[in-house]
mmCIF file of C-alpha atoms in Angstrom:
data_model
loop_
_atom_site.group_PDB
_atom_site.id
_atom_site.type_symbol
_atom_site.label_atom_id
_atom_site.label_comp_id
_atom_site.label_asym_id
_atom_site.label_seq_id
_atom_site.Cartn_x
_atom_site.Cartn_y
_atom_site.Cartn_z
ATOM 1 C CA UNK A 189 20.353 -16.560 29.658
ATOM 2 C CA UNK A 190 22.468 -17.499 32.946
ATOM 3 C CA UNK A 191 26.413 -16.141 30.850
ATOM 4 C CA UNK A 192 28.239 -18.167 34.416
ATOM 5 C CA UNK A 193 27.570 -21.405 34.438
ATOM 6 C CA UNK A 194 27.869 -22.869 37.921
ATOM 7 C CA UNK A 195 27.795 -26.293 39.508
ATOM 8 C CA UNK A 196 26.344 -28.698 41.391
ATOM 9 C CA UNK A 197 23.741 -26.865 42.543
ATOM 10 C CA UNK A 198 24.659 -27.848 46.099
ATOM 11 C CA UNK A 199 27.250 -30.432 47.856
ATOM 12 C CA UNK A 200 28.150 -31.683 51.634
ATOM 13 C CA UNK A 201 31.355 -32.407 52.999
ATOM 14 C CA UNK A 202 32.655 -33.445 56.466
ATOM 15 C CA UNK A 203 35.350 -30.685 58.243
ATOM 16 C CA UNK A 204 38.083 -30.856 56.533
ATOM 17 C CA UNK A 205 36.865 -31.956 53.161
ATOM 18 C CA UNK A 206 37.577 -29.629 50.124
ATOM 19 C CA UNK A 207 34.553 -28.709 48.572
ATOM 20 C CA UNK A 208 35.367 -27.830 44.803
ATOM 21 C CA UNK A 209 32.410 -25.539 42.918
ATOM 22 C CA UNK A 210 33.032 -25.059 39.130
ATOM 23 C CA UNK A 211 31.953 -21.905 37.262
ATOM 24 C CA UNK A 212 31.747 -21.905 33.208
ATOM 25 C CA UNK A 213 31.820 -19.057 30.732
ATOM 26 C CA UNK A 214 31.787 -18.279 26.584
ATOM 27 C CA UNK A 215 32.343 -14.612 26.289
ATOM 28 C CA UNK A 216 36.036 -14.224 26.148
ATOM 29 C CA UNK A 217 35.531 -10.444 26.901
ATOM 30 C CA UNK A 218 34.909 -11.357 30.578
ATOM 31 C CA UNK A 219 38.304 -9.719 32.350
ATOM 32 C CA UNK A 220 37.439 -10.009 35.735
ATOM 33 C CA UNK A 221 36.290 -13.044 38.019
ATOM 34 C CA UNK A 222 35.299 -12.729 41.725
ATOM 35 C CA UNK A 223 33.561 -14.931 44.179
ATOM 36 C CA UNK A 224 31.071 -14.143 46.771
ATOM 37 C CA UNK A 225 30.108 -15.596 49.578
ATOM 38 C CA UNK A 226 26.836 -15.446 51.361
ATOM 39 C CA UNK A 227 25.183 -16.037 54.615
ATOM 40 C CA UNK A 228 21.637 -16.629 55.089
ATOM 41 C CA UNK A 229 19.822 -13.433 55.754
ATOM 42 C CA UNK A 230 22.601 -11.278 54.191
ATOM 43 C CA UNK A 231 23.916 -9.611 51.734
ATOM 44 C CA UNK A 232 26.611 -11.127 49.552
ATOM 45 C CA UNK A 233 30.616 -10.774 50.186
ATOM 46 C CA UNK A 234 33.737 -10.520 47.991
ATOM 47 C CA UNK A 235 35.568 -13.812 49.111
ATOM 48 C CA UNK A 236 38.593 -13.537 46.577
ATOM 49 C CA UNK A 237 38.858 -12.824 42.795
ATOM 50 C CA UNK A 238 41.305 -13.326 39.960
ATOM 51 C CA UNK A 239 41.767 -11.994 36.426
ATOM 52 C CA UNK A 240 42.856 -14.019 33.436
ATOM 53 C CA UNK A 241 46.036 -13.883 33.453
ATOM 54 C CA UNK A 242 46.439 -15.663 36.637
ATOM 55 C CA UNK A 243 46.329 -19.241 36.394
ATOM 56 C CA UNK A 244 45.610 -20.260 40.486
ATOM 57 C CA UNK A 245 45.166 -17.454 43.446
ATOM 58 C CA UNK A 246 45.124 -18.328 46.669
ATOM 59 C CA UNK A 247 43.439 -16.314 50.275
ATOM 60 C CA UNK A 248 43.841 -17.868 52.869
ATOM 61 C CA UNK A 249 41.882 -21.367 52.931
ATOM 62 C CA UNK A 250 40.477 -20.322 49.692
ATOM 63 C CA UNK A 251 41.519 -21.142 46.223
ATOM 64 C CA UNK A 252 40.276 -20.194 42.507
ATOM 65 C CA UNK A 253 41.900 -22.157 40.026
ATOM 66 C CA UNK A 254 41.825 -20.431 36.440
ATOM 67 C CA UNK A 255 41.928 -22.095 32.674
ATOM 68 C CA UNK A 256 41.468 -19.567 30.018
ATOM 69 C CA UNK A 257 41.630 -21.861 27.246
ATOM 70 C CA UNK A 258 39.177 -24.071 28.443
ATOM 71 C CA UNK A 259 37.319 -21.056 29.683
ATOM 72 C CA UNK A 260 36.167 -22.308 33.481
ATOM 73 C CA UNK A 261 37.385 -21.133 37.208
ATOM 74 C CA UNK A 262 36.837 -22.890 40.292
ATOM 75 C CA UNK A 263 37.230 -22.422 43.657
ATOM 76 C CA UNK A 264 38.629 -25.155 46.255
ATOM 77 C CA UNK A 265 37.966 -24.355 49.621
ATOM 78 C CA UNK A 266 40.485 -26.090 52.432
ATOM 79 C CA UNK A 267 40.464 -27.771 55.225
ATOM 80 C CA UNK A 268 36.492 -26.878 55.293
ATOM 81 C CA UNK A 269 34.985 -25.711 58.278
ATOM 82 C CA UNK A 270 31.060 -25.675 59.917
ATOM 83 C CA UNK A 271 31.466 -21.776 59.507
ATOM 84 C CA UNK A 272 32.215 -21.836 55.276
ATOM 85 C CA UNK A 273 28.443 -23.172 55.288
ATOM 86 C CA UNK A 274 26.944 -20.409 53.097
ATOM 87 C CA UNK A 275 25.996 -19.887 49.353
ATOM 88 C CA UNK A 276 28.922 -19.275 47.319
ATOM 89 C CA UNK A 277 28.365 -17.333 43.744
ATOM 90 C CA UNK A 278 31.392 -17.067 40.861
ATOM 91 C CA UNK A 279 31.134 -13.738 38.879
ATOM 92 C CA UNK A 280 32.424 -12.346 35.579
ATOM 93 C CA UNK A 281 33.040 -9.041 34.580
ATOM 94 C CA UNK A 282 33.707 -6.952 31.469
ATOM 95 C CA UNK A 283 34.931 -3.580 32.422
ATOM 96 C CA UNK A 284 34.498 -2.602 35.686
ATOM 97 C CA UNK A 285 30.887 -1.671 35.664
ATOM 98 C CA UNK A 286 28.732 -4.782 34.542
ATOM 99 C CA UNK A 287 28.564 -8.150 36.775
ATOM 100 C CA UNK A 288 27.035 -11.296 36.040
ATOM 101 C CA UNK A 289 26.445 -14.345 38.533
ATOM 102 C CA UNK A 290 26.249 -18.228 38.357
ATOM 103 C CA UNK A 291 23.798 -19.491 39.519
ATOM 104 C CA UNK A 292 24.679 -20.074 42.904
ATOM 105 C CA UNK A 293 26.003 -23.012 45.088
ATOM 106 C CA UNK A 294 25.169 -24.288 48.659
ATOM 107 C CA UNK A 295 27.940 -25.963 50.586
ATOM 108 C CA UNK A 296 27.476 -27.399 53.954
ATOM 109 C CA UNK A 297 30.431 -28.518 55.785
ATOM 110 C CA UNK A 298 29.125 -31.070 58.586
ATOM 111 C CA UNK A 299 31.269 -31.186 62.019
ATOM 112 C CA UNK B 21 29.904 2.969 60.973
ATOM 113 C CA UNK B 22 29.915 2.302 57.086
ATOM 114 C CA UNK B 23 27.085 1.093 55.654
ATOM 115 C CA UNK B 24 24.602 1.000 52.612
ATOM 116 C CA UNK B 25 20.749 0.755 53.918
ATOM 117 C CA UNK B 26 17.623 0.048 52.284
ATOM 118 C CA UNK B 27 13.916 0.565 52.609
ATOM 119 C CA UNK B 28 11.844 -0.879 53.237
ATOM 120 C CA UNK B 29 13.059 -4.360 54.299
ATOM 121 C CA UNK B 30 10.043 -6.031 53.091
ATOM 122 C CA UNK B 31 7.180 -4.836 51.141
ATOM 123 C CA UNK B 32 3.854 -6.525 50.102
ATOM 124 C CA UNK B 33 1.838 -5.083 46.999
ATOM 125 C CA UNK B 34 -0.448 -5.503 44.236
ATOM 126 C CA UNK B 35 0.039 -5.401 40.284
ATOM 127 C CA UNK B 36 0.337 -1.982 38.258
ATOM 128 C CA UNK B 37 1.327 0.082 42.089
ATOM 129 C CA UNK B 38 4.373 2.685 41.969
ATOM 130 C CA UNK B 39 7.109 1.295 44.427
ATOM 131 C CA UNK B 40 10.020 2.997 44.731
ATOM 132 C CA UNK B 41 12.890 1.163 46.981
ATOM 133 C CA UNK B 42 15.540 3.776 48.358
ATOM 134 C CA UNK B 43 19.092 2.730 48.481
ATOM 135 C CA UNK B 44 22.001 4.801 51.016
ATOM 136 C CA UNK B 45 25.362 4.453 51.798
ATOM 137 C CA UNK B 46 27.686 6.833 53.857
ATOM 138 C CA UNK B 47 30.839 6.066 52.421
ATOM 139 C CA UNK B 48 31.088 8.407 49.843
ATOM 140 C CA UNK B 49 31.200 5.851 46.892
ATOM 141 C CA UNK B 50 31.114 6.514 43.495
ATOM 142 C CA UNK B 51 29.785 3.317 42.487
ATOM 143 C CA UNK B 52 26.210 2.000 43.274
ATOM 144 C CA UNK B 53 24.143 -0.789 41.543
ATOM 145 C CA UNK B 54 21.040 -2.974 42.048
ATOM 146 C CA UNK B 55 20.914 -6.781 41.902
ATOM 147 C CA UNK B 56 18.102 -9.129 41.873
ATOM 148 C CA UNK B 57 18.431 -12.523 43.542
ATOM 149 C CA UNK B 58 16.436 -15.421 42.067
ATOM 150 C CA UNK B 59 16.279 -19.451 43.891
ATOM 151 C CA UNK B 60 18.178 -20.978 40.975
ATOM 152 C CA UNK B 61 19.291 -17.836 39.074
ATOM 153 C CA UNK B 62 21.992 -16.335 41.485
ATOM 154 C CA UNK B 63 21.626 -12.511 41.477
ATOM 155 C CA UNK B 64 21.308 -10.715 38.484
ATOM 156 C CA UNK B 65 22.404 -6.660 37.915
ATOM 157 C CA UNK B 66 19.655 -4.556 37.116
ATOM 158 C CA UNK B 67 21.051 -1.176 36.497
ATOM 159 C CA UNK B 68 24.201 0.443 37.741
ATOM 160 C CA UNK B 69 25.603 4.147 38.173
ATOM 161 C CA UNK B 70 28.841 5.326 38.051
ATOM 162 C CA UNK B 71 28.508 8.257 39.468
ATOM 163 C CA UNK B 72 25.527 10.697 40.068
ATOM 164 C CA UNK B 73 23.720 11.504 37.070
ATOM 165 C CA UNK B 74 25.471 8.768 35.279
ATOM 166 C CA UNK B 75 23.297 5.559 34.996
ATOM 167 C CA UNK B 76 23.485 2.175 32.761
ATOM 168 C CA UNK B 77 21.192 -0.866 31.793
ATOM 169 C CA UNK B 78 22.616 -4.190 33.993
ATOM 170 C CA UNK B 79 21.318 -7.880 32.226
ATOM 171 C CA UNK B 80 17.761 -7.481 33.415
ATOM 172 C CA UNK B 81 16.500 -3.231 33.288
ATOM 173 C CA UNK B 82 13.518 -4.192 31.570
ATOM 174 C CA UNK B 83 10.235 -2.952 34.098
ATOM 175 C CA UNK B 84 12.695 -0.687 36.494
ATOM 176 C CA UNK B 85 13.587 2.387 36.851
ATOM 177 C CA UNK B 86 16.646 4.652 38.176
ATOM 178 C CA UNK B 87 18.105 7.742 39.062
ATOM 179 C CA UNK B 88 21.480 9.140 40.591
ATOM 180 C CA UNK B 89 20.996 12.880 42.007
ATOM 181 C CA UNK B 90 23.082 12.957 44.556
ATOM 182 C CA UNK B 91 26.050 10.831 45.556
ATOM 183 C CA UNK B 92 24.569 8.862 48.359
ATOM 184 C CA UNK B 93 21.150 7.340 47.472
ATOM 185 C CA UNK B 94 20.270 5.216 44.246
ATOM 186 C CA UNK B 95 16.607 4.384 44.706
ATOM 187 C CA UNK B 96 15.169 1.748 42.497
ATOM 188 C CA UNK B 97 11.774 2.271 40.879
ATOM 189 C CA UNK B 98 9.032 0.547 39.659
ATOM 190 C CA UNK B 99 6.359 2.127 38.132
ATOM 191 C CA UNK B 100 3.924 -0.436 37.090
ATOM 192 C CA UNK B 101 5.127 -3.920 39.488
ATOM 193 C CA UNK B 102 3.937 -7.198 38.290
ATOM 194 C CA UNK B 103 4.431 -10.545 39.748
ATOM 195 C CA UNK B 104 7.213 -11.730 38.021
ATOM 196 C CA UNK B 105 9.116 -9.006 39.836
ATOM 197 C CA UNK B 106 8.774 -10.989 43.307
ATOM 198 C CA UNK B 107 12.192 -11.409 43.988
ATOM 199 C CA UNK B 108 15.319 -10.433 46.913
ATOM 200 C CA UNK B 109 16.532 -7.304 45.688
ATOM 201 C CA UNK B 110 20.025 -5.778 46.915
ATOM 202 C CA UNK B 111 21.476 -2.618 46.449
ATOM 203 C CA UNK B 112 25.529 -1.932 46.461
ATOM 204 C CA UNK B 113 28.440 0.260 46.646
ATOM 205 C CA UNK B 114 31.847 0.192 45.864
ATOM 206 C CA UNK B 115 34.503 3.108 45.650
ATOM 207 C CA UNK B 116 36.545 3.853 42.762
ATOM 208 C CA UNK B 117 40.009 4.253 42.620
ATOM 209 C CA UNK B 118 41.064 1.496 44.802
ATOM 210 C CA UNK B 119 41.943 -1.691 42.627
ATOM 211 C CA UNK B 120 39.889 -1.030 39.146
ATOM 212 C CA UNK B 121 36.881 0.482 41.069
ATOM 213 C CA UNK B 122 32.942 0.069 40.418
ATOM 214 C CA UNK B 123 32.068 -3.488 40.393
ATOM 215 C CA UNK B 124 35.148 -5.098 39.929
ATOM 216 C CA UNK B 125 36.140 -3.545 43.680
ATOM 217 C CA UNK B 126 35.021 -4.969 46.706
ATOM 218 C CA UNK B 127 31.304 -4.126 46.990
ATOM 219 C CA UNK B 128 29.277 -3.527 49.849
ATOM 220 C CA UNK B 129 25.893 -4.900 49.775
ATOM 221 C CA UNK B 130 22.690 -3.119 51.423
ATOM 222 C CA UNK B 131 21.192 -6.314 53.902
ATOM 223 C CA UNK B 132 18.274 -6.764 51.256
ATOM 224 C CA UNK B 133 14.218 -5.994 50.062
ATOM 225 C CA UNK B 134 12.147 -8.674 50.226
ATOM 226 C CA UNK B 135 9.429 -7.557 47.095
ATOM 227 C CA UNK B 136 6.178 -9.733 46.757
ATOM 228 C CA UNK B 137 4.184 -8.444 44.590
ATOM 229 C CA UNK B 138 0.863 -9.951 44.462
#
């Protein structure tokens, strides 16, 4: 049972575009939300994280956007570029030891 | 130059063989865990140590093994493979101390296993 709930699946955008992925969760004992970014052949990479009691957090072209009450995080990414094109995972933690994953998205930002 | 490594990179077997998949990394981390990746289920924690001889269940242990007996390696085991173990499998570190440490610090991932087991 996926506990992240990510989506779409996938989604293209020109340069420049914002691509916007959505991540969902129930267990309210999740403290800790990163994102991860991936390249084909590799291993993934902390992009940026946030914690709950942040509502928005922002690196660079990269944004995660944070409602507790409605329990969901996002992350915008800005003025898009062909070199974001990778797979883009949201995370949740509880503690610091245990990490579970969405599901996954695949953005491709066209020239 | 910091890195985690694993071997081997890819590995073809057959049903009910002992693999065992090593897992290093020279940067003197305290932290180490093992993640499956799935097409359509993301990556998924199998077990995780927080130091050596301490080890804990992830969301999917079941049909793996572990062990932490020195700082530096965390190989992953299977003792009796089956099919619906074909999968990416990565191996990470992270240091504590720095932010809140173990996997809510920046990890670094191992470049991947590519299991098929037939």
């Amino acid at each position: 049972q996926q506990q992240v709930k990510q989506s779409p699946q996938s989604l293209i955008v020109q340069k420049g575009g914002i691509p916007i992925i959505n991540c969902a969760y129930e267990n309210t004992a999740f403290d800790y939300f990163p994102w991860y970014q991936q390249f084909p052949g590799k291993g993934p990479a902390l992009l940026i994280a946030i914690r709950p009691d942040v509502s928005e957090k922002k690196e660079g072209r990269f944004t995660i956007s944070f409602n507790k009450s409605a329990k969901q995080f996002s992350l915008h990414i800005m003025d898009s570029q062909p070199g974001d094109s990778a797979t883009y995972f949201c995370a949740a933690s509880i503690g610091r030891y245990k990490l579970s994953f969405g599901a996954g998205t695949t953005v491709t930002v066209r020239a | 130059e910091a890195q985690v490594t694993q071997n081997p990179r890819y590995l073809i077997t057959v049903t009910g063989k002992k693999l065992t998949v090593t897992c290093s990394q020279n940067m003197n981390h305290e932290y180490m865990s093992w993640y499956r990746q799935d097409p359509g289920l993301g990556l998924r924690q199998i077990y995780y140590s927080m130091n050596v001889e301490v080890t804990d269940k992830g969301d999917v242990p079941e049909g793996y093994k572990v062990s932490r007996k020195e700082k530096r390696n965390f190989p992953l085991i299977l003792e009796s493979p089956s099919p619906n173990q074909t999968s990416l499998y990565f191996c990470a570190s992270s240091p504590a101390g720095t932010g809140f440490g173990g996997a809510t610090d920046t990890q670094y991932f191992g470049p991947g296993t590519r299991l098929t087991v037939l």
